[in-house]
mmCIF file of C-alpha atoms in Angstrom:
data_model
loop_
_atom_site.group_PDB
_atom_site.id
_atom_site.type_symbol
_atom_site.label_atom_id
_atom_site.label_comp_id
_atom_site.label_asym_id
_atom_site.label_seq_id
_atom_site.Cartn_x
_atom_site.Cartn_y
_atom_site.Cartn_z
ATOM 1 C CA MET O 645 0.000 0.000 0.000
ATOM 2 C CA ASN O 646 1.063 3.559 -0.553
ATOM 3 C CA SER O 647 2.309 5.705 2.314
ATOM 4 C CA PRO O 648 1.326 9.385 2.646
ATOM 5 C CA MET O 649 4.688 10.427 1.276
ATOM 6 C CA ASN O 650 4.187 8.351 -1.901
ATOM 7 C CA VAL O 651 0.849 9.876 -2.840
ATOM 8 C CA SER O 652 0.937 12.926 -5.113
ATOM 9 C CA TYR O 653 -1.101 15.850 -3.798
ATOM 10 C CA SER O 654 0.229 18.514 -6.112
ATOM 11 C CA SER O 655 -3.289 19.464 -7.166
ATOM 12 C CA ILE O 656 -4.414 20.244 -3.597
ATOM 13 C CA ALA O 657 -4.363 23.761 -2.192
ATOM 14 C CA SER O 658 -4.059 23.825 1.562
ATOM 15 C CA SER O 659 -6.689 26.526 1.864
ATOM 16 C CA HIS O 660 -9.402 24.157 0.547
ATOM 17 C CA HIS O 661 -11.505 21.599 2.427
ATOM 18 C CA LEU O 662 -10.872 17.886 1.967
ATOM 19 C CA TYR O 663 -13.905 15.593 1.645
ATOM 20 C CA ILE O 664 -13.449 11.835 2.179
ATOM 21 C CA VAL O 665 -15.886 8.898 1.951
ATOM 22 C CA MET O 666 -14.835 5.426 3.118
ATOM 23 C CA ASP O 667 -16.523 2.098 3.804
ATOM 24 C CA LEU O 668 -16.710 0.178 7.060
ATOM 25 C CA GLN O 669 -13.259 -1.336 6.332
ATOM 26 C CA PHE O 670 -11.840 2.233 6.125
ATOM 27 C CA THR O 671 -11.117 1.966 2.402
ATOM 28 C CA ILE O 672 -11.461 5.334 0.658
ATOM 29 C CA THR O 673 -14.225 5.197 -1.957
ATOM 30 C CA HIS O 674 -14.245 8.889 -2.800
ATOM 31 C CA ALA O 675 -11.886 11.817 -2.210
ATOM 32 C CA SER O 676 -12.126 15.430 -3.307
ATOM 33 C CA PHE O 677 -11.252 18.912 -2.135
ATOM 34 C CA THR O 678 -13.651 21.793 -2.424
ATOM 35 C CA SER O 679 -13.601 25.530 -2.764
ATOM 36 C CA SER O 680 -16.452 27.987 -2.963
ATOM 37 C CA GLU O 681 -16.334 27.615 -6.752
ATOM 38 C CA SER O 682 -15.904 23.926 -7.516
ATOM 39 C CA ILE O 683 -15.072 20.391 -6.379
ATOM 40 C CA TYR O 684 -11.918 18.611 -7.557
ATOM 41 C CA PRO O 685 -11.616 14.803 -7.288
ATOM 42 C CA ILE O 686 -8.408 13.221 -6.002
ATOM 43 C CA ASP O 687 -8.035 9.923 -7.863
ATOM 44 C CA GLU O 688 -4.770 9.036 -6.128
ATOM 45 C CA MET O 689 -6.536 8.466 -2.812
ATOM 46 C CA GLN O 690 -9.331 6.164 -3.971
ATOM 47 C CA GLU O 691 -9.063 2.482 -3.060
ATOM 48 C CA LEU O 692 -6.426 3.278 -0.421
ATOM 49 C CA LEU O 693 -6.848 2.479 3.241
ATOM 50 C CA TRP O 694 -7.318 5.605 5.349
ATOM 51 C CA TRP O 695 -4.512 4.429 7.652
ATOM 52 C CA ASP O 696 -2.051 4.467 4.757
ATOM 53 C CA VAL O 697 -2.977 8.034 3.903
ATOM 54 C CA ILE O 698 -2.733 9.735 7.273
ATOM 55 C CA SER O 699 0.427 10.067 9.359
ATOM 56 C CA GLY O 700 1.180 7.416 11.940
ATOM 57 C CA ASN O 701 0.879 9.771 14.917
ATOM 58 C CA ALA O 702 -2.744 10.490 13.938
ATOM 59 C CA HIS O 703 -3.878 6.843 13.887
ATOM 60 C CA GLU O 704 -4.963 6.514 17.524
ATOM 61 C CA GLU O 705 -6.849 9.811 17.516
ATOM 62 C CA PHE O 706 -8.803 8.893 14.363
ATOM 63 C CA LYS O 707 -9.472 5.320 15.550
ATOM 64 C CA ALA O 708 -11.013 6.631 18.784
ATOM 65 C CA ALA O 709 -13.113 9.209 16.916
ATOM 66 C CA LEU O 710 -14.342 6.690 14.289
ATOM 67 C CA LEU O 711 -15.252 4.190 17.014
ATOM 68 C CA GLN O 712 -17.183 6.843 18.911
ATOM 69 C CA ALA O 713 -19.028 7.885 15.760
ATOM 70 C CA ARG O 714 -19.985 4.265 15.003
ATOM 71 C CA GLU O 715 -21.117 3.467 18.562
ATOM 72 C CA THR O 716 -23.167 6.642 19.016
ATOM 73 C CA PHE O 717 -24.073 7.048 15.338
ATOM 74 C CA ARG O 718 -23.553 10.748 15.817
ATOM 75 C CA THR O 719 -21.221 13.325 14.338
ATOM 76 C CA VAL O 720 -17.832 13.570 16.049
ATOM 77 C CA LYS O 721 -15.716 16.713 15.727
ATOM 78 C CA PHE O 722 -12.171 17.354 16.929
ATOM 79 C CA THR O 723 -9.038 19.327 16.130
ATOM 80 C CA THR O 724 -5.664 17.745 15.408
ATOM 81 C CA SER O 725 -2.227 18.615 14.022
ATOM 82 C CA SER O 726 -0.614 17.441 10.739
ATOM 83 C CA PRO O 727 -2.677 14.327 9.947
ATOM 84 C CA LEU O 728 -1.880 14.813 6.237
ATOM 85 C CA PRO O 729 1.229 16.133 4.464
ATOM 86 C CA PHE O 730 -0.542 19.179 3.009
ATOM 87 C CA TYR O 731 -2.246 20.364 6.203
ATOM 88 C CA ASN O 732 -0.834 21.688 9.452
ATOM 89 C CA ARG O 733 -3.619 22.077 12.007
ATOM 90 C CA VAL O 734 -7.097 20.949 10.990
ATOM 91 C CA GLU O 735 -10.661 20.612 12.198
ATOM 92 C CA VAL O 736 -12.140 17.155 11.496
ATOM 93 C CA GLY O 737 -15.808 16.226 11.280
ATOM 94 C CA ILE O 738 -16.744 12.514 11.099
ATOM 95 C CA PHE O 739 -20.275 11.714 9.902
ATOM 96 C CA PRO O 740 -21.270 8.009 10.189
ATOM 97 C CA PHE O 741 -23.782 6.325 7.855
ATOM 98 C CA ASN O 742 -24.862 2.706 7.418
ATOM 99 C CA GLU O 743 -22.228 1.733 4.812
ATOM 100 C CA GLY O 744 -19.303 3.712 6.217
ATOM 101 C CA TYR O 745 -18.134 7.212 7.063
ATOM 102 C CA SER O 746 -17.755 10.586 5.463
ATOM 103 C CA LEU O 747 -15.080 12.993 6.704
ATOM 104 C CA LEU O 748 -14.764 16.746 6.241
ATOM 105 C CA ILE O 749 -11.301 18.088 6.998
ATOM 106 C CA LYS O 750 -10.774 21.863 7.165
ATOM 107 C CA GLU O 751 -7.475 23.564 7.787
ATOM 108 C CA LYS O 752 -7.742 26.111 10.595
ATOM 109 C CA SER O 753 -7.257 29.550 9.085
ATOM 110 C CA THR O 754 -4.246 31.689 9.857
ATOM 111 C CA LYS O 755 -6.635 34.352 11.080
ATOM 112 C CA HIS O 756 -8.160 31.869 13.516
ATOM 113 C CA ASP O 757 -4.719 30.926 14.785
ATOM 114 C CA GLN O 758 -3.871 34.588 15.239
ATOM 115 C CA VAL O 759 -7.057 35.095 17.222
ATOM 116 C CA GLU O 760 -6.167 32.125 19.409
ATOM 117 C CA MET O 761 -2.698 33.570 19.920
ATOM 118 C CA VAL O 762 -4.128 36.962 20.897
ATOM 119 C CA VAL O 763 -6.589 35.318 23.274
ATOM 120 C CA SER O 764 -3.783 33.281 24.776
ATOM 121 C CA LYS O 765 -1.620 36.362 25.240
ATOM 122 C CA ASN O 766 -4.491 38.340 26.729
ATOM 123 C CA LEU O 767 -5.335 35.474 29.042
ATOM 124 C CA LYS O 768 -1.719 35.341 30.147
ATOM 125 C CA LYS O 769 -1.717 39.111 30.642
ATOM 126 C CA LEU O 770 -4.983 39.071 32.575
ATOM 127 C CA THR O 771 -3.724 36.217 34.757
ATOM 128 C CA LEU O 772 -0.554 38.147 35.508
ATOM 129 C CA LEU O 773 -2.502 41.324 36.300
ATOM 130 C CA ALA O 774 -4.901 39.377 38.526
ATOM 131 C CA GLU O 775 -1.952 37.878 40.416
ATOM 132 C CA THR O 776 -0.439 41.350 40.722
ATOM 133 C CA ALA O 777 -3.685 42.819 42.061
ATOM 134 C CA ASN O 778 -3.879 40.038 44.631
ATOM 135 C CA ASP O 779 -0.291 40.718 45.765
ATOM 136 C CA LEU O 780 -1.002 44.430 46.028
ATOM 137 C CA ILE O 781 -4.091 43.815 48.159
ATOM 138 C CA THR O 782 -2.592 41.218 50.491
ATOM 139 C CA LYS O 783 0.711 42.969 51.263
ATOM 140 C CA ASP O 784 1.245 46.184 53.216
ATOM 141 C CA GLU O 785 4.977 46.864 52.874
ATOM 142 C CA PRO O 786 6.163 48.471 49.604
ATOM 143 C CA LYS O 787 9.285 46.300 49.463
ATOM 144 C CA ASP O 788 7.285 43.085 49.870
ATOM 145 C CA ILE O 789 4.862 44.237 47.179
ATOM 146 C CA LEU O 790 7.529 45.205 44.659
ATOM 147 C CA ASP O 791 9.784 42.197 45.285
ATOM 148 C CA THR O 792 6.869 39.800 44.787
ATOM 149 C CA LEU O 793 5.734 41.751 41.755
ATOM 150 C CA PHE O 794 9.202 41.705 40.195
ATOM 151 C CA ASN O 795 9.602 37.966 40.800
ATOM 152 C CA SER O 796 6.315 37.351 38.989
ATOM 153 C CA LEU O 797 7.086 39.703 36.098
ATOM 154 C CA SER O 798 10.626 38.403 35.673
ATOM 155 C CA VAL O 799 9.284 34.920 34.919
ATOM 156 C CA HIS O 800 6.879 36.186 32.245
ATOM 157 C CA LEU O 801 8.940 39.034 30.773
ATOM 158 C CA ASN O 802 12.523 37.863 31.340
ATOM 159 C CA LEU O 803 13.482 40.814 33.573
ATOM 160 C CA ASP O 804 16.701 41.173 35.575
ATOM 161 C CA ILE O 805 16.447 44.503 37.411
ATOM 162 C CA TYR O 806 13.908 46.835 38.957
ATOM 163 C CA PHE O 807 14.333 50.245 40.616
ATOM 164 C CA ASN O 808 11.742 52.068 42.699
ATOM 165 C CA TYR O 809 12.503 55.722 43.410
ATOM 166 C CA LEU O 810 10.283 57.820 45.659
ATOM 167 C CA LEU O 811 10.040 61.603 45.644
ATOM 168 C CA ILE O 812 11.395 63.258 48.787
ATOM 169 C CA GLU O 813 9.494 66.524 48.697
ATOM 170 C CA GLU O 814 11.705 68.330 51.245
ATOM 171 C CA GLU O 815 14.798 67.611 49.128
ATOM 172 C CA GLN O 816 13.037 67.741 45.744
ATOM 173 C CA LYS O 817 15.056 64.667 44.809
ATOM 174 C CA LEU O 818 14.399 61.005 44.050
ATOM 175 C CA LYS O 819 15.557 58.445 46.612
ATOM 176 C CA LEU O 820 16.071 54.762 45.771
ATOM 177 C CA MET O 821 13.800 52.894 48.182
ATOM 178 C CA ASN O 822 13.443 49.399 46.681
ATOM 179 C CA TYR O 823 15.405 47.440 44.105
ATOM 180 C CA GLN O 824 16.550 44.033 42.884
ATOM 181 C CA GLY O 825 19.224 42.833 40.490
ATOM 182 C CA VAL O 826 22.138 44.993 41.711
ATOM 183 C CA SER O 827 24.467 44.804 44.704
ATOM 184 C CA ALA O 828 24.012 46.898 47.831
ATOM 185 C CA ASP O 829 27.152 48.891 46.929
ATOM 186 C CA THR O 830 25.771 49.704 43.476
ATOM 187 C CA ALA O 831 22.406 50.629 44.976
ATOM 188 C CA GLU O 832 24.164 52.997 47.392
ATOM 189 C CA LYS O 833 25.788 54.792 44.452
ATOM 190 C CA LEU O 834 22.371 55.130 42.799
ATOM 191 C CA LYS O 835 20.627 56.188 46.005
ATOM 192 C CA TRP O 836 19.840 59.776 44.938
ATOM 193 C CA LEU O 837 18.801 61.184 41.574
ATOM 194 C CA GLU O 838 18.189 64.780 40.588
ATOM 195 C CA PHE O 839 15.208 65.721 38.439
ATOM 196 C CA GLY O 840 16.357 65.344 34.830
ATOM 197 C CA GLN O 841 19.185 62.942 35.735
ATOM 198 C CA ALA O 842 19.336 59.611 33.843
ATOM 199 C CA VAL O 843 16.138 57.923 32.659
ATOM 200 C CA CYS O 844 14.286 57.889 35.981
ATOM 201 C CA GLY O 845 15.101 61.530 36.659
ATOM 202 C CA ASN O 846 13.696 62.551 33.273
ATOM 203 C CA VAL O 847 10.588 60.428 33.780
ATOM 204 C CA ALA O 848 10.027 62.236 37.093
ATOM 205 C CA LEU O 849 10.730 65.633 35.551
ATOM 206 C CA TYR O 850 8.308 65.217 32.637
ATOM 207 C CA GLN O 851 5.944 62.812 34.445
ATOM 208 C CA SER O 852 5.886 60.684 31.321
ATOM 209 C CA SER O 853 6.871 57.063 30.629
ATOM 210 C CA MET O 854 10.077 56.235 28.769
ATOM 211 C CA VAL O 855 11.150 53.018 27.048
ATOM 212 C CA LYS O 856 14.791 52.628 26.048
ATOM 213 C CA GLU O 857 15.753 49.684 23.823
ATOM 214 C CA ASP O 858 18.913 48.391 22.160
ATOM 215 C CA ILE O 859 20.800 50.271 24.881
ATOM 216 C CA SER O 860 24.066 48.384 24.301
ATOM 217 C CA ASN O 861 24.338 50.175 20.933
ATOM 218 C CA SER O 862 23.142 53.565 22.170
ATOM 219 C CA SER O 863 25.347 56.601 22.814
ATOM 220 C CA GLU O 864 22.524 58.666 24.318
ATOM 221 C CA PRO O 865 23.818 60.320 27.533
ATOM 222 C CA MET O 866 20.573 59.619 29.366
ATOM 223 C CA VAL O 867 21.066 55.821 29.192
ATOM 224 C CA GLN O 868 24.753 55.619 30.099
ATOM 225 C CA LEU O 869 24.041 54.934 33.766
ATOM 226 C CA ILE O 870 21.883 51.870 33.039
ATOM 227 C CA LYS O 871 24.098 50.870 30.100
ATOM 228 C CA ASN O 872 26.988 50.525 32.554
ATOM 229 C CA LEU O 873 24.851 48.043 34.496
ATOM 230 C CA GLY O 874 24.553 45.825 31.404
ATOM 231 C CA ILE O 875 20.895 46.648 30.790
ATOM 232 C CA LYS O 876 19.790 46.268 27.173
ATOM 233 C CA ALA O 877 16.076 47.131 27.401
ATOM 234 C CA TYR O 878 14.535 49.417 30.010
ATOM 235 C CA ALA O 879 11.015 50.676 30.747
ATOM 236 C CA CYS O 880 10.405 53.396 33.329
ATOM 237 C CA HIS O 881 7.041 54.802 34.430
ATOM 238 C CA PRO O 882 6.069 57.686 36.731
ATOM 239 C CA LEU O 883 4.061 56.680 39.776
ATOM 240 C CA MET O 884 1.176 59.144 39.890
ATOM 241 C CA ALA O 885 -1.798 59.491 42.219
ATOM 242 C CA TYR O 886 -4.390 62.205 41.629
ATOM 243 C CA ASP O 887 -1.922 64.164 39.439
ATOM 244 C CA ARG O 888 0.663 64.008 42.227
ATOM 245 C CA LEU O 889 4.106 62.487 41.586
ATOM 246 C CA LEU O 890 5.004 59.728 44.054
ATOM 247 C CA GLY O 891 8.144 58.473 42.328
ATOM 248 C CA THR O 892 9.154 56.128 39.516
ATOM 249 C CA LEU O 893 9.172 52.379 38.874
ATOM 250 C CA SER O 894 11.392 50.835 36.206
ATOM 251 C CA PHE O 895 12.191 47.359 34.894
ATOM 252 C CA GLY O 896 15.212 46.262 32.868
ATOM 253 C CA SER O 897 16.498 43.225 31.013
ATOM 254 C CA LYS O 898 20.123 42.260 30.413
ATOM 255 C CA THR O 899 19.290 39.501 27.945
ATOM 256 C CA ARG O 900 16.906 41.103 25.457
ATOM 257 C CA ASP O 901 17.057 44.302 23.408
ATOM 258 C CA HIS O 902 13.319 44.973 23.036
ATOM 259 C CA PHE O 903 9.942 44.596 24.713
ATOM 260 C CA SER O 904 6.828 43.651 22.775
ATOM 261 C CA LYS O 905 3.811 45.963 22.685
ATOM 262 C CA GLU O 906 1.842 43.546 24.865
ATOM 263 C CA GLU O 907 4.656 43.387 27.440
ATOM 264 C CA LEU O 908 4.867 47.166 27.649
ATOM 265 C CA GLU O 909 1.102 47.295 28.180
ATOM 266 C CA VAL O 910 1.429 44.847 31.058
ATOM 267 C CA ILE O 911 4.247 46.879 32.633
ATOM 268 C CA GLU O 912 2.234 50.096 32.276
ATOM 269 C CA GLN O 913 -0.875 48.600 33.871
ATOM 270 C CA VAL O 914 1.190 47.093 36.683
ATOM 271 C CA CYS O 915 2.785 50.487 37.380
ATOM 272 C CA ASN O 916 -0.657 52.103 37.467
ATOM 273 C CA GLN O 917 -1.772 49.549 40.040
ATOM 274 C CA VAL O 918 1.389 50.115 42.064
ATOM 275 C CA SER O 919 0.763 53.892 42.030
ATOM 276 C CA ILE O 920 -2.665 53.428 43.596
ATOM 277 C CA THR O 921 -1.323 50.968 46.154
ATOM 278 C CA LEU O 922 1.642 53.138 47.174
ATOM 279 C CA ASP O 923 -0.671 56.125 47.554
ATOM 280 C CA ARG O 924 -2.900 53.992 49.793
ATOM 281 C CA ILE O 925 0.089 52.839 51.853
ATOM 282 C CA GLN O 926 1.395 56.396 52.252
ATOM 283 C CA LEU O 927 -2.059 57.578 53.336
ATOM 284 C CA ILE O 928 -2.355 54.740 55.849
ATOM 285 C CA THR O 929 1.161 55.508 57.130
ATOM 286 C CA LYS O 930 0.266 59.187 57.607
ATOM 287 C CA LEU O 931 -2.974 58.255 59.382
ATOM 288 C CA LYS O 932 -1.098 55.860 61.653
ATOM 289 C CA LYS O 933 1.485 58.550 62.422
ATOM 290 C CA THR O 934 -1.253 61.098 63.152
ATOM 291 C CA ASN O 935 -3.058 58.570 65.329
ATOM 292 C CA THR O 936 0.161 57.846 67.241
ATOM 293 C CA GLU O 937 0.753 61.554 67.766
ATOM 294 C CA LEU O 938 -2.840 61.997 68.968
ATOM 295 C CA GLU O 939 -2.435 59.070 71.351
ATOM 296 C CA LYS O 940 0.750 60.610 72.729
ATOM 297 C CA ALA O 941 -0.942 64.015 73.090
ATOM 298 C CA ASN O 942 -3.918 62.372 74.790
ATOM 299 C CA ALA O 943 -1.605 60.503 77.161
ATOM 300 C CA HIS O 944 0.208 63.783 77.934
ATOM 301 C CA LEU O 945 -3.139 65.507 78.614
ATOM 302 C CA LYS O 946 -4.193 62.687 80.932
ATOM 303 C CA LYS O 947 -0.875 62.927 82.755
ATOM 304 C CA THR O 948 -1.181 66.735 83.038
ATOM 305 C CA LYS O 949 -4.757 66.427 84.285
ATOM 306 C CA LEU O 950 -3.701 63.836 86.858
ATOM 307 C CA GLU O 951 -0.858 66.062 88.045
ATOM 308 C CA ALA O 952 -3.266 69.048 88.245
ATOM 309 C CA GLU O 953 -5.719 66.976 90.259
ATOM 310 C CA LYS O 954 -2.914 65.903 92.571
ATOM 311 C CA ALA O 955 -1.806 69.547 93.008
ATOM 312 C CA HIS O 956 -5.394 70.628 93.653
ATOM 313 C CA ASN O 957 -5.872 67.887 96.230
ATOM 314 C CA ALA O 958 -2.563 68.806 97.894
ATOM 315 C CA LYS O 959 -3.640 72.442 98.039
ATOM 316 C CA ALA O 960 -7.019 71.469 99.491
ATOM 317 C CA ASP O 961 -5.321 69.263 102.059
ATOM 318 C CA PHE O 962 -2.905 72.068 102.923
ATOM 319 C CA LEU O 963 -5.684 74.617 103.317
ATOM 320 C CA ALA O 964 -7.728 72.223 105.408
ATOM 321 C CA MET O 965 -4.737 71.623 107.665
ATOM 322 C CA MET O 966 -3.953 75.331 107.886
ATOM 323 C CA SER O 967 -7.590 76.078 108.630
ATOM 324 C CA HIS O 968 -7.543 73.625 111.472
ATOM 325 C CA GLU O 969 -4.225 74.939 112.776
ATOM 326 C CA LEU O 970 -5.292 78.597 112.574
ATOM 327 C CA ARG O 971 -8.828 78.237 113.844
ATOM 328 C CA THR O 972 -7.791 77.917 117.539
ATOM 329 C CA PRO O 973 -5.508 80.977 117.697
ATOM 330 C CA LEU O 974 -7.987 83.002 115.634
ATOM 331 C CA ASN O 975 -10.762 82.162 118.067
ATOM 332 C CA SER O 976 -8.542 83.296 120.899
ATOM 333 C CA ILE O 977 -7.691 86.523 119.088
ATOM 334 C CA LEU O 978 -11.368 87.161 118.364
ATOM 335 C CA GLY O 979 -12.264 86.494 121.949
ATOM 336 C CA PHE O 980 -9.695 88.905 123.341
ATOM 337 C CA SER O 981 -10.605 91.505 120.699
ATOM 338 C CA GLN O 982 -14.250 91.339 121.661
ATOM 339 C CA LEU O 983 -13.328 91.656 125.339
ATOM 340 C CA LEU O 984 -11.299 94.751 124.557
ATOM 341 C CA ASN O 985 -14.247 96.217 122.720
ATOM 342 C CA ILE O 986 -16.693 95.771 125.612
ATOM 343 C CA ASP O 987 -14.345 96.379 128.562
ATOM 344 C CA THR O 988 -15.769 99.516 130.256
ATOM 345 C CA ASN O 989 -13.008 99.935 132.879
ATOM 346 C CA GLU O 990 -10.587 101.202 130.253
ATOM 347 C CA GLN O 991 -12.209 103.201 127.519
ATOM 348 C CA LEU O 992 -10.460 102.697 124.141
ATOM 349 C CA THR O 993 -9.622 105.630 122.007
ATOM 350 C CA HIS O 994 -11.420 106.031 118.708
ATOM 351 C CA SER O 995 -8.350 104.854 116.817
ATOM 352 C CA GLN O 996 -7.905 101.801 119.040
ATOM 353 C CA SER O 997 -11.588 100.931 118.749
ATOM 354 C CA GLU O 998 -11.363 101.006 114.907
ATOM 355 C CA LYS O 999 -8.342 98.714 114.942
ATOM 356 C CA VAL O 1000 -10.044 96.232 117.260
ATOM 357 C CA THR O 1001 -13.137 96.255 115.037
ATOM 358 C CA LYS O 1002 -10.952 95.499 111.967
ATOM 359 C CA ILE O 1003 -9.305 92.598 113.847
ATOM 360 C CA ILE O 1004 -12.710 91.133 114.719
ATOM 361 C CA LYS O 1005 -14.045 91.463 111.130
ATOM 362 C CA ALA O 1006 -10.916 89.971 109.590
ATOM 363 C CA GLY O 1007 -10.924 87.110 112.031
ATOM 364 C CA LYS O 1008 -14.566 86.274 111.360
ATOM 365 C CA ARG O 1009 -14.030 86.340 107.591
ATOM 366 C CA SER O 1010 -11.077 83.986 107.920
ATOM 367 C CA ILE O 1011 -13.110 81.550 110.050
ATOM 368 C CA ILE O 1012 -16.037 81.654 107.592
ATOM 369 C CA TYR O 1013 -13.680 81.119 104.608
ATOM 370 C CA LYS O 1014 -12.032 78.194 106.220
#
């Protein structure tokens, strides 16, 4: 019997559909390929066994499908790769009838494959973004967030380095807060950037994303700092929240010269998510700091109030003691003063009488007060 390689299919165009009829012994009784305009018979295939026409790696798949079609007497459809020399990936429909089977084999269009590829890429991107969102929600420390994020992105995008600069408003400079892919000594040298310095400094200055590719062959002054680190492709984005600059986040690769459009979209969306998360963390940090300061102020007020109450109680105790200690001599003074005022044997002068009266009044007021 002929093998697939020995059959001539020069008259077949891969863009057309192949129609096969075979009996219950899987001998081909009719073969043709169709277009929208006409049907062309393929004489070379007739009287051949189906198993001699298709490739060996497709035998088991077709046997299972033909058996299912015969047992259920229903149409069976499936997709397979390279069952015939002139087709790559095809859709197969098997239609059973009493005397055998008819098969319709259609090559999957390039457009369909492209759609599948786009869907696959989008699914991958959405999965990555979903994982990123989950990391951003479940972690509270910026370093934990960015390290986890970088580890995830590096697997999908082949990244080697990330830098996260934050704006220090008092200094009006960028400070390197988080990073991976460089040594601590190198990070220390890159700790501060001026606005307009290197790629990150320019991104902060203009608050606009920058992508630098094929850096190893670039003489642009702006990229020399990252070029010295061996970075070949670099994407840097401003971290913005409500039109306010928080800092920058950048990713670099030492092994590739370019990023694809889809990869840059992922990086941009990730940076947007990070911006929102960092703004949330900074707000929470400020609220915690304010709350701590309020708690300290409240504790100080409680302490001051307690000390005031203690001082007031001490004063009250002192006055009560002094009142008790002074009451006896005051009573004696009042008694003698009143005796002087009513003693008729020795008449007091007008001046003396006024002074005694003042002593009596003052003494009575003091006793009443106490």
